[in-house]
mmCIF file of C-alpha atoms in Angstrom:
data_model
loop_
_atom_site.group_PDB
_atom_site.id
_atom_site.type_symbol
_atom_site.label_atom_id
_atom_site.label_comp_id
_atom_site.label_asym_id
_atom_site.label_seq_id
_atom_site.Cartn_x
_atom_site.Cartn_y
_atom_site.Cartn_z
ATOM 1 C CA MET A 1 105.306 122.913 115.639
ATOM 2 C CA ALA A 2 104.474 119.226 116.073
ATOM 3 C CA TYR A 3 103.073 118.095 119.421
ATOM 4 C CA ILE A 4 105.144 114.899 119.243
ATOM 5 C CA ASP A 5 108.376 115.196 117.291
ATOM 6 C CA ILE A 6 110.392 112.002 116.767
ATOM 7 C CA ARG A 7 113.888 112.845 115.568
ATOM 8 C CA ASP A 8 116.366 110.322 114.155
ATOM 9 C CA LEU A 9 115.113 107.629 116.543
ATOM 10 C CA PHE A 10 117.315 104.537 116.634
ATOM 11 C CA LYS A 11 116.723 101.402 118.697
ATOM 12 C CA THR A 12 118.279 97.933 118.570
ATOM 13 C CA PHE A 13 117.773 94.683 120.429
ATOM 14 C CA LYS A 14 121.192 93.052 120.580
ATOM 15 C CA LYS A 15 122.249 93.209 116.909
ATOM 16 C CA VAL A 16 118.769 93.547 115.441
ATOM 17 C CA VAL A 17 117.753 97.044 114.337
ATOM 18 C CA ALA A 18 114.166 97.583 115.508
ATOM 19 C CA VAL A 19 113.821 101.303 114.676
ATOM 20 C CA ASN A 20 116.144 102.666 112.018
ATOM 21 C CA HIS A 21 116.755 106.424 112.462
ATOM 22 C CA ILE A 22 113.155 107.441 111.840
ATOM 23 C CA ASP A 23 111.713 110.957 111.795
ATOM 24 C CA LEU A 24 108.009 111.424 112.455
ATOM 25 C CA GLU A 25 105.703 114.221 113.573
ATOM 26 C CA VAL A 26 102.296 114.036 115.259
ATOM 27 C CA GLN A 27 100.211 117.203 115.327
ATOM 28 C CA GLN A 28 98.174 118.299 118.337
ATOM 29 C CA GLY A 29 94.788 116.566 118.427
ATOM 30 C CA GLU A 30 95.786 114.142 115.666
ATOM 31 C CA MET A 31 95.297 110.377 115.627
ATOM 32 C CA LEU A 32 98.379 108.926 113.929
ATOM 33 C CA THR A 33 98.539 105.186 113.307
ATOM 34 C CA LEU A 34 101.743 103.180 113.023
ATOM 35 C CA LEU A 35 100.883 100.384 110.614
ATOM 36 C CA GLY A 36 102.961 97.442 109.490
ATOM 37 C CA PRO A 37 103.637 93.706 109.810
ATOM 38 C CA SER A 38 104.968 92.011 112.919
ATOM 39 C CA GLY A 39 108.563 92.998 113.614
ATOM 40 C CA CYS A 40 108.436 96.254 111.636
ATOM 41 C CA GLY A 41 109.215 98.454 114.676
ATOM 42 C CA LYS A 42 105.810 99.999 115.329
ATOM 43 C CA THR A 43 105.368 98.803 118.917
ATOM 44 C CA THR A 44 109.007 99.563 119.748
ATOM 45 C CA THR A 45 108.463 103.130 118.501
ATOM 46 C CA LEU A 46 105.354 103.424 120.682
ATOM 47 C CA ARG A 47 107.223 102.103 123.728
ATOM 48 C CA CYS A 48 110.014 104.602 123.112
ATOM 49 C CA ILE A 49 107.432 107.416 123.129
ATOM 50 C CA ALA A 50 106.054 106.037 126.400
ATOM 51 C CA GLY A 51 109.508 105.727 127.971
ATOM 52 C CA LEU A 52 109.228 101.952 128.324
ATOM 53 C CA GLU A 53 112.222 101.476 125.998
ATOM 54 C CA ARG A 54 115.407 103.517 125.889
ATOM 55 C CA PRO A 55 116.646 104.100 122.332
ATOM 56 C CA GLU A 56 120.354 104.256 121.506
ATOM 57 C CA GLY A 57 119.976 107.442 119.493
ATOM 58 C CA GLY A 58 117.697 110.304 118.563
ATOM 59 C CA ASP A 59 115.174 112.249 120.574
ATOM 60 C CA ILE A 60 111.440 112.452 121.235
ATOM 61 C CA VAL A 61 109.955 115.872 121.970
ATOM 62 C CA ILE A 62 106.487 116.005 123.545
ATOM 63 C CA ASP A 63 104.777 119.383 123.822
ATOM 64 C CA GLY A 64 108.133 121.115 123.428
ATOM 65 C CA ARG A 65 109.923 119.051 126.089
ATOM 66 C CA PRO A 66 112.742 116.686 125.043
ATOM 67 C CA MET A 67 112.351 113.219 126.545
ATOM 68 C CA LEU A 68 115.928 112.037 125.898
ATOM 69 C CA SER A 69 118.460 114.663 124.846
ATOM 70 C CA LYS A 70 118.328 116.624 128.122
ATOM 71 C CA GLY A 71 118.127 113.584 130.343
ATOM 72 C CA PHE A 72 115.793 110.596 130.270
ATOM 73 C CA VAL A 73 112.270 111.523 131.346
ATOM 74 C CA PRO A 74 110.611 108.550 133.092
ATOM 75 C CA PRO A 75 107.190 107.317 131.906
ATOM 76 C CA ALA A 76 105.296 108.746 134.888
ATOM 77 C CA GLU A 77 106.477 112.265 134.043
ATOM 78 C CA ARG A 78 105.605 112.234 130.318
ATOM 79 C CA GLY A 79 101.882 112.964 130.647
ATOM 80 C CA ILE A 80 100.984 109.796 128.766
ATOM 81 C CA GLY A 81 98.109 107.327 129.029
ATOM 82 C CA MET A 82 98.654 103.894 127.505
ATOM 83 C CA VAL A 83 96.275 101.114 126.499
ATOM 84 C CA PHE A 84 97.841 97.682 126.011
ATOM 85 C CA GLN A 85 96.855 94.787 123.787
ATOM 86 C CA ASN A 86 96.075 92.469 126.706
ATOM 87 C CA TYR A 87 94.000 95.081 128.638
ATOM 88 C CA ALA A 88 96.288 94.735 131.729
ATOM 89 C CA VAL A 89 93.375 95.124 134.152
ATOM 90 C CA TRP A 90 93.778 93.763 137.680
ATOM 91 C CA PRO A 91 91.451 90.760 138.136
ATOM 92 C CA HIS A 92 91.137 91.213 141.929
ATOM 93 C CA MET A 93 89.943 94.837 141.666
ATOM 94 C CA ARG A 94 86.479 96.094 140.772
ATOM 95 C CA VAL A 95 86.058 98.355 137.734
ATOM 96 C CA PHE A 96 86.128 101.562 139.798
ATOM 97 C CA ASN A 97 89.361 100.655 141.577
ATOM 98 C CA ASN A 98 90.994 99.530 138.322
ATOM 99 C CA VAL A 99 90.262 102.928 136.826
ATOM 100 C CA VAL A 100 91.348 105.102 139.771
ATOM 101 C CA TYR A 101 94.342 103.091 141.017
ATOM 102 C CA GLY A 102 96.908 105.421 139.446
ATOM 103 C CA MET A 103 95.240 108.504 140.917
ATOM 104 C CA LYS A 104 95.298 106.961 144.394
ATOM 105 C CA LEU A 105 99.067 106.576 144.088
ATOM 106 C CA GLN A 106 99.246 110.288 143.276
ATOM 107 C CA LYS A 107 97.341 111.039 146.497
ATOM 108 C CA ILE A 108 94.574 112.932 144.735
ATOM 109 C CA GLY A 109 91.574 113.761 146.951
ATOM 110 C CA LYS A 110 88.710 111.278 147.153
ATOM 111 C CA GLU A 111 86.120 113.746 145.869
ATOM 112 C CA GLU A 112 88.176 114.599 142.776
ATOM 113 C CA ILE A 113 88.845 110.917 142.154
ATOM 114 C CA ARG A 114 85.122 110.137 142.240
ATOM 115 C CA ASP A 115 84.309 113.080 139.994
ATOM 116 C CA ARG A 116 86.918 112.282 137.344
ATOM 117 C CA ALA A 117 86.189 108.547 137.434
ATOM 118 C CA GLY A 118 82.463 109.151 137.037
ATOM 119 C CA LYS A 119 83.018 111.360 133.982
ATOM 120 C CA VAL A 120 85.396 108.998 132.224
ATOM 121 C CA LEU A 121 83.300 105.892 132.985
ATOM 122 C CA GLY A 122 80.377 107.697 131.379
ATOM 123 C CA LEU A 123 82.494 108.601 128.356
ATOM 124 C CA VAL A 124 83.478 104.974 127.719
ATOM 125 C CA GLY A 125 80.008 103.552 128.426
ATOM 126 C CA LEU A 126 80.719 101.803 131.735
ATOM 127 C CA GLU A 127 78.357 103.691 134.024
ATOM 128 C CA GLY A 128 76.567 101.279 136.359
ATOM 129 C CA LEU A 129 79.347 98.674 136.109
ATOM 130 C CA GLU A 130 81.684 100.235 138.713
ATOM 131 C CA ASP A 131 81.319 97.363 141.201
ATOM 132 C CA ARG A 132 81.919 94.488 138.805
ATOM 133 C CA TYR A 133 85.122 92.468 138.608
ATOM 134 C CA PRO A 134 86.886 92.036 135.224
ATOM 135 C CA ALA A 135 85.792 88.379 135.073
ATOM 136 C CA GLN A 136 82.187 89.604 135.032
ATOM 137 C CA LEU A 137 82.797 91.771 131.960
ATOM 138 C CA SER A 138 82.956 91.035 128.250
ATOM 139 C CA GLY A 139 86.182 91.538 126.317
ATOM 140 C CA GLY A 140 84.924 94.841 124.964
ATOM 141 C CA GLN A 141 84.000 96.061 128.447
ATOM 142 C CA GLN A 142 87.440 95.083 129.774
ATOM 143 C CA GLN A 143 89.019 97.079 126.977
ATOM 144 C CA ARG A 144 86.867 100.034 127.994
ATOM 145 C CA VAL A 145 88.190 99.700 131.548
ATOM 146 C CA ALA A 146 91.743 99.897 130.213
ATOM 147 C CA LEU A 147 90.781 102.926 128.111
ATOM 148 C CA ALA A 148 89.108 104.653 131.075
ATOM 149 C CA ARG A 149 92.185 104.052 133.242
ATOM 150 C CA ALA A 150 94.382 105.674 130.578
ATOM 151 C CA LEU A 151 92.060 108.682 130.187
ATOM 152 C CA VAL A 152 91.190 109.402 133.829
ATOM 153 C CA ARG A 153 94.509 111.136 134.474
ATOM 154 C CA ASN A 154 93.870 113.647 131.657
ATOM 155 C CA PRO A 155 96.949 112.641 129.648
ATOM 156 C CA LYS A 156 98.579 114.893 127.052
ATOM 157 C CA VAL A 157 99.069 111.898 124.791
ATOM 158 C CA LEU A 158 97.175 108.618 124.438
ATOM 159 C CA LEU A 159 99.125 105.584 123.192
ATOM 160 C CA LEU A 160 97.255 102.481 122.041
ATOM 161 C CA ASP A 161 99.122 99.251 121.282
ATOM 162 C CA GLU A 162 96.875 96.981 119.159
ATOM 163 C CA PRO A 163 94.052 97.485 121.681
ATOM 164 C CA LEU A 164 91.389 95.642 119.671
ATOM 165 C CA SER A 165 93.285 92.581 118.470
ATOM 166 C CA ASN A 166 91.803 90.284 121.141
ATOM 167 C CA LEU A 167 88.196 91.147 120.283
ATOM 168 C CA ASP A 168 85.932 89.370 117.813
ATOM 169 C CA ALA A 169 85.432 90.940 114.394
ATOM 170 C CA LYS A 170 82.038 92.588 115.037
ATOM 171 C CA LEU A 171 83.070 94.108 118.361
ATOM 172 C CA ARG A 172 86.405 95.204 116.925
ATOM 173 C CA GLU A 173 84.615 97.111 114.175
ATOM 174 C CA LYS A 174 82.321 98.817 116.700
ATOM 175 C CA MET A 175 85.167 99.765 119.046
ATOM 176 C CA ARG A 176 87.156 101.376 116.194
ATOM 177 C CA PHE A 177 84.489 104.014 115.771
ATOM 178 C CA GLU A 178 84.003 104.447 119.508
ATOM 179 C CA ILE A 179 87.710 105.086 120.118
ATOM 180 C CA LYS A 180 87.944 107.461 117.164
ATOM 181 C CA SER A 181 84.895 109.427 118.334
ATOM 182 C CA LEU A 182 86.104 109.555 121.950
ATOM 183 C CA VAL A 183 89.598 110.777 121.062
ATOM 184 C CA ARG A 184 88.171 113.476 118.799
ATOM 185 C CA ARG A 185 85.676 114.675 121.417
ATOM 186 C CA MET A 186 88.406 114.949 124.032
ATOM 187 C CA GLY A 187 90.898 116.564 121.640
ATOM 188 C CA ILE A 188 93.679 114.191 122.685
ATOM 189 C CA THR A 189 96.832 113.621 120.629
ATOM 190 C CA ALA A 190 96.988 109.869 120.023
ATOM 191 C CA VAL A 191 99.351 107.310 118.501
ATOM 192 C CA TYR A 192 97.751 103.984 117.586
ATOM 193 C CA VAL A 193 99.572 100.784 116.649
ATOM 194 C CA THR A 194 98.021 98.063 114.510
ATOM 195 C CA HIS A 195 98.837 95.526 111.795
ATOM 196 C CA ASP A 196 95.243 95.656 110.534
ATOM 197 C CA GLN A 197 95.074 97.911 107.466
ATOM 198 C CA ALA A 198 91.278 98.258 107.583
ATOM 199 C CA GLU A 199 91.477 99.356 111.211
ATOM 200 C CA ALA A 200 94.163 101.905 110.364
ATOM 201 C CA MET A 201 92.137 103.334 107.488
ATOM 202 C CA VAL A 202 89.017 103.746 109.634
ATOM 203 C CA ILE A 203 90.544 105.201 112.779
ATOM 204 C CA SER A 204 93.393 107.430 111.595
ATOM 205 C CA ASP A 205 93.838 111.037 110.602
ATOM 206 C CA ARG A 206 97.153 109.934 109.097
ATOM 207 C CA ILE A 207 98.965 106.616 108.747
ATOM 208 C CA ALA A 208 102.694 105.933 108.985
ATOM 209 C CA VAL A 209 103.464 102.653 107.206
ATOM 210 C CA MET A 210 106.519 100.903 108.672
ATOM 211 C CA ASN A 211 108.673 98.084 107.350
ATOM 212 C CA ALA A 212 111.888 96.632 108.796
ATOM 213 C CA GLY A 213 112.377 99.560 111.182
ATOM 214 C CA ASP A 214 111.812 102.281 108.581
ATOM 215 C CA VAL A 215 108.897 104.635 107.976
ATOM 216 C CA VAL A 216 108.086 103.900 104.334
ATOM 217 C CA GLN A 217 105.232 106.356 103.758
ATOM 218 C CA VAL A 218 103.143 108.820 105.761
ATOM 219 C CA GLY A 219 99.792 110.160 104.602
ATOM 220 C CA THR A 220 96.030 109.982 104.864
ATOM 221 C CA ALA A 221 94.300 106.684 104.142
ATOM 222 C CA GLU A 222 93.278 108.020 100.727
ATOM 223 C CA GLU A 223 96.812 109.143 99.843
ATOM 224 C CA ILE A 224 98.379 105.823 100.820
ATOM 225 C CA TYR A 225 95.707 103.761 99.070
ATOM 226 C CA ASP A 226 95.611 105.788 95.853
ATOM 227 C CA LYS A 227 99.306 106.712 95.643
ATOM 228 C CA PRO A 228 101.411 104.067 97.417
ATOM 229 C CA ALA A 229 105.128 104.837 97.572
ATOM 230 C CA ASN A 230 106.235 101.348 96.504
ATOM 231 C CA ARG A 231 105.135 97.756 96.070
ATOM 232 C CA PHE A 232 105.309 96.997 99.810
ATOM 233 C CA VAL A 233 102.838 99.756 100.692
ATOM 234 C CA ALA A 234 100.491 98.883 97.806
ATOM 235 C CA ASP A 235 100.502 95.229 98.844
ATOM 236 C CA PHE A 236 99.993 95.936 102.551
ATOM 237 C CA ILE A 237 97.140 98.428 102.061
ATOM 238 C CA GLY A 238 94.297 96.724 100.226
ATOM 239 C CA THR A 239 94.690 94.340 97.299
ATOM 240 C CA MET A 240 96.739 95.005 94.173
ATOM 241 C CA ASN A 241 97.521 93.220 90.917
ATOM 242 C CA PHE A 242 101.271 93.408 90.277
ATOM 243 C CA ILE A 243 102.082 92.729 86.629
ATOM 244 C CA PRO A 244 105.829 92.394 85.920
ATOM 245 C CA GLY A 245 107.002 94.461 82.990
ATOM 246 C CA SER A 246 109.506 96.959 81.672
ATOM 247 C CA ILE A 247 109.336 100.589 80.589
ATOM 248 C CA VAL A 248 108.968 101.097 76.838
ATOM 249 C CA GLU A 249 108.430 104.843 76.793
ATOM 250 C CA ALA A 250 107.569 107.717 79.107
ATOM 251 C CA VAL A 251 105.489 110.384 77.380
ATOM 252 C CA SER A 252 107.119 113.670 78.325
ATOM 253 C CA GLY A 253 105.095 116.034 80.505
ATOM 254 C CA THR A 254 102.042 113.777 80.803
ATOM 255 C CA GLY A 255 102.893 111.217 83.488
ATOM 256 C CA THR A 256 101.851 108.527 80.988
ATOM 257 C CA VAL A 257 104.132 105.502 80.669
ATOM 258 C CA HIS A 258 104.013 102.635 78.177
ATOM 259 C CA VAL A 259 104.897 99.275 79.730
ATOM 260 C CA LYS A 260 105.638 95.933 78.094
ATOM 261 C CA THR A 261 104.258 92.939 80.037
ATOM 262 C CA GLY A 262 103.951 89.206 79.554
ATOM 263 C CA PHE A 263 100.692 89.572 77.623
ATOM 264 C CA THR A 264 101.073 92.867 75.732
ATOM 265 C CA ASP A 265 103.756 95.050 74.179
ATOM 266 C CA ARG A 266 101.934 98.198 75.265
ATOM 267 C CA MET A 267 100.032 98.825 78.467
ATOM 268 C CA ILE A 268 99.225 102.453 79.248
ATOM 269 C CA CYS A 269 100.001 103.329 82.879
ATOM 270 C CA THR A 270 100.487 106.406 85.027
ATOM 271 C CA SER A 271 103.661 107.365 86.838
ATOM 272 C CA VAL A 272 102.981 108.189 90.503
ATOM 273 C CA GLY A 273 105.679 109.984 92.483
ATOM 274 C CA ASP A 274 109.400 109.971 91.815
ATOM 275 C CA ILE A 275 109.893 106.747 89.853
ATOM 276 C CA ASP A 276 112.656 106.183 87.313
ATOM 277 C CA THR A 277 110.987 105.780 83.900
ATOM 278 C CA THR A 278 114.111 105.058 81.867
ATOM 279 C CA PRO A 279 113.256 102.736 78.927
ATOM 280 C CA GLY A 280 114.119 99.132 79.732
ATOM 281 C CA LYS A 281 113.747 99.564 83.507
ATOM 282 C CA ASP A 282 111.890 96.708 85.236
ATOM 283 C CA VAL A 283 108.710 97.807 87.004
ATOM 284 C CA PHE A 284 105.307 96.489 88.038
ATOM 285 C CA ALA A 285 102.218 97.692 86.201
ATOM 286 C CA SER A 286 99.905 97.776 89.203
ATOM 287 C CA ILE A 287 96.138 98.085 89.388
ATOM 288 C CA ARG A 288 93.582 97.380 92.090
ATOM 289 C CA PRO A 289 90.862 94.763 91.393
ATOM 290 C CA GLU A 290 88.061 97.338 91.580
ATOM 291 C CA ASP A 291 89.744 99.401 88.830
ATOM 292 C CA VAL A 292 89.597 96.573 86.262
ATOM 293 C CA GLU A 293 86.302 96.534 84.357
ATOM 294 C CA VAL A 294 84.597 93.607 82.668
ATOM 295 C CA ILE A 295 83.291 94.926 79.315
ATOM 296 C CA LEU A 296 81.031 93.303 76.756
ATOM 297 C CA GLU A 297 82.817 94.408 73.580
ATOM 298 C CA ALA A 298 86.016 96.151 72.582
ATOM 299 C CA ARG A 299 86.009 99.863 71.862
ATOM 300 C CA PRO A 300 88.459 101.158 69.231
ATOM 301 C CA ASP A 301 89.001 104.417 71.163
ATOM 302 C CA ARG A 302 90.216 102.646 74.295
ATOM 303 C CA GLU A 303 93.652 101.327 75.224
ATOM 304 C CA ASN A 304 94.283 98.536 77.749
ATOM 305 C CA GLN A 305 91.631 96.043 76.598
ATOM 306 C CA PHE A 306 92.701 92.424 77.072
ATOM 307 C CA LYS A 307 91.017 89.040 76.778
ATOM 308 C CA GLY A 308 91.237 86.475 79.540
ATOM 309 C CA THR A 309 89.602 83.345 80.931
ATOM 310 C CA ILE A 310 87.941 83.108 84.346
ATOM 311 C CA ALA A 311 90.008 80.540 86.241
ATOM 312 C CA HIS A 312 88.174 80.928 89.565
ATOM 313 C CA LYS A 313 85.117 82.772 90.844
ATOM 314 C CA ALA A 314 84.655 83.738 94.506
ATOM 315 C CA TYR A 315 81.387 85.007 95.982
ATOM 316 C CA LEU A 316 81.836 87.524 98.803
ATOM 317 C CA GLY A 317 78.240 88.647 99.299
ATOM 318 C CA ASN A 318 78.149 92.207 98.002
ATOM 319 C CA PHE A 319 80.687 91.552 95.231
ATOM 320 C CA LEU A 320 82.502 88.816 93.310
ATOM 321 C CA TYR A 321 86.150 88.185 92.659
ATOM 322 C CA PHE A 322 87.027 86.851 89.219
ATOM 323 C CA PHE A 323 90.523 85.377 89.042
ATOM 324 C CA VAL A 324 91.257 85.795 85.355
ATOM 325 C CA ASP A 325 94.072 84.191 83.361
ATOM 326 C CA VAL A 326 95.320 86.739 80.808
ATOM 327 C CA ASP A 327 97.774 84.784 78.648
ATOM 328 C CA GLY A 328 99.410 83.206 81.698
ATOM 329 C CA THR A 329 99.214 86.262 83.968
ATOM 330 C CA PRO A 330 96.696 85.995 86.851
ATOM 331 C CA ILE A 331 94.522 89.095 87.331
ATOM 332 C CA ARG A 332 92.093 89.595 90.216
ATOM 333 C CA VAL A 333 88.953 91.549 89.278
ATOM 334 C CA GLN A 334 86.286 92.853 91.674
ATOM 335 C CA VAL A 335 82.864 92.901 90.018
ATOM 336 C CA PRO A 336 79.185 93.312 91.024
ATOM 337 C CA HIS A 337 77.708 90.205 92.633
ATOM 338 C CA HIS A 338 75.061 89.801 89.921
ATOM 339 C CA LEU A 339 77.432 89.244 86.964
ATOM 340 C CA PRO A 340 76.529 85.880 85.374
ATOM 341 C CA GLN A 341 79.897 84.798 83.929
ATOM 342 C CA GLN A 342 81.156 81.412 85.107
ATOM 343 C CA GLU A 343 84.518 79.712 85.491
ATOM 344 C CA GLY A 344 85.998 78.765 82.141
ATOM 345 C CA GLU A 345 84.329 81.609 80.234
ATOM 346 C CA GLU A 346 86.353 84.084 78.196
ATOM 347 C CA ILE A 347 85.847 87.738 79.126
ATOM 348 C CA LEU A 348 87.200 91.116 78.049
ATOM 349 C CA LEU A 349 88.920 93.340 80.611
ATOM 350 C CA TYR A 350 89.558 97.066 80.556
ATOM 351 C CA PHE A 351 92.430 98.402 82.688
ATOM 352 C CA LYS A 352 91.772 102.094 83.439
ATOM 353 C CA PRO A 353 95.022 103.846 82.397
ATOM 354 C CA GLU A 354 94.725 106.545 85.081
ATOM 355 C CA LYS A 355 94.414 103.826 87.762
ATOM 356 C CA CYS A 356 97.187 101.592 86.393
ATOM 357 C CA MET A 357 100.305 102.858 88.171
ATOM 358 C CA ILE A 358 103.903 101.787 87.856
ATOM 359 C CA LEU A 359 105.627 100.736 91.052
ATOM 360 C CA GLU A 360 109.089 99.595 92.072
ATOM 361 C CA GLU A 361 110.019 97.033 94.696
#
């Protein structure tokens, strides 16, 4: 049984559907990330779990207890800790008081407050900073204060709403691993919201990709990257070449599909998932830049070898991007940084058939 069970959740703002009858499960001790562009419904879903928004339909069950169907359970009674994007720390309070403020309202004894606060401040790396004000802290330290405040009450569930988006790139990368490690050590069930696909891939046990209020695909980072459900997911997670084409033939029982594109009558691709492979159907032959090889000479035993011209070359330190024109179709290719080819040169590309998947819109 799932620890958090979202059932047919529906939420609108005036006439705009924010969450469109979604079903989603989060297992105990799991870090699930809601990933998608702005306006996709991820933060609204998180706020519904927290009790900060009241949906028009559906239910949310946390640890076996319905939050909606048997009467609305207020946020304070849901056993939830929440970390917001803007930290939401009180500027007039020192670190210690920011962290323990909620416990003081619960009239917990002073000795227990000190004990729990000391443990959680140590966990998040803030020991020795108890007497500082937020203005005396870095952005990363302020985020740790917000995290400590959410954890000090021993919540059943931790909700994080784009908690790292206000940090610089280096600190954001460091904090991803710290949060992931902390949540795992404490065994907390967590739901994390972000629009950053790299962040989602690093921090999550599973990812739920959302678009326009719907959950489009749920899976591990590897599953979503290697086997995206549609073009939206493939485009949002990583980089993908989408080559318009149409089905010529599906080879029965093999998953192999022949696709006609703008530069060839026969590209060998692989069918991933439940896609209609009726001849004549419009699809995208899709392949990631790292799965296109630059080869020195054609091999007669290989399919999917095509000539092109390097239109642009981009140096990214540990690798290069070649933007190759293949008979009018632009193809992005990721190659080792030491390759000598220059803009304007003709090169030969090999599209790995097992990595070239067909996708629909």
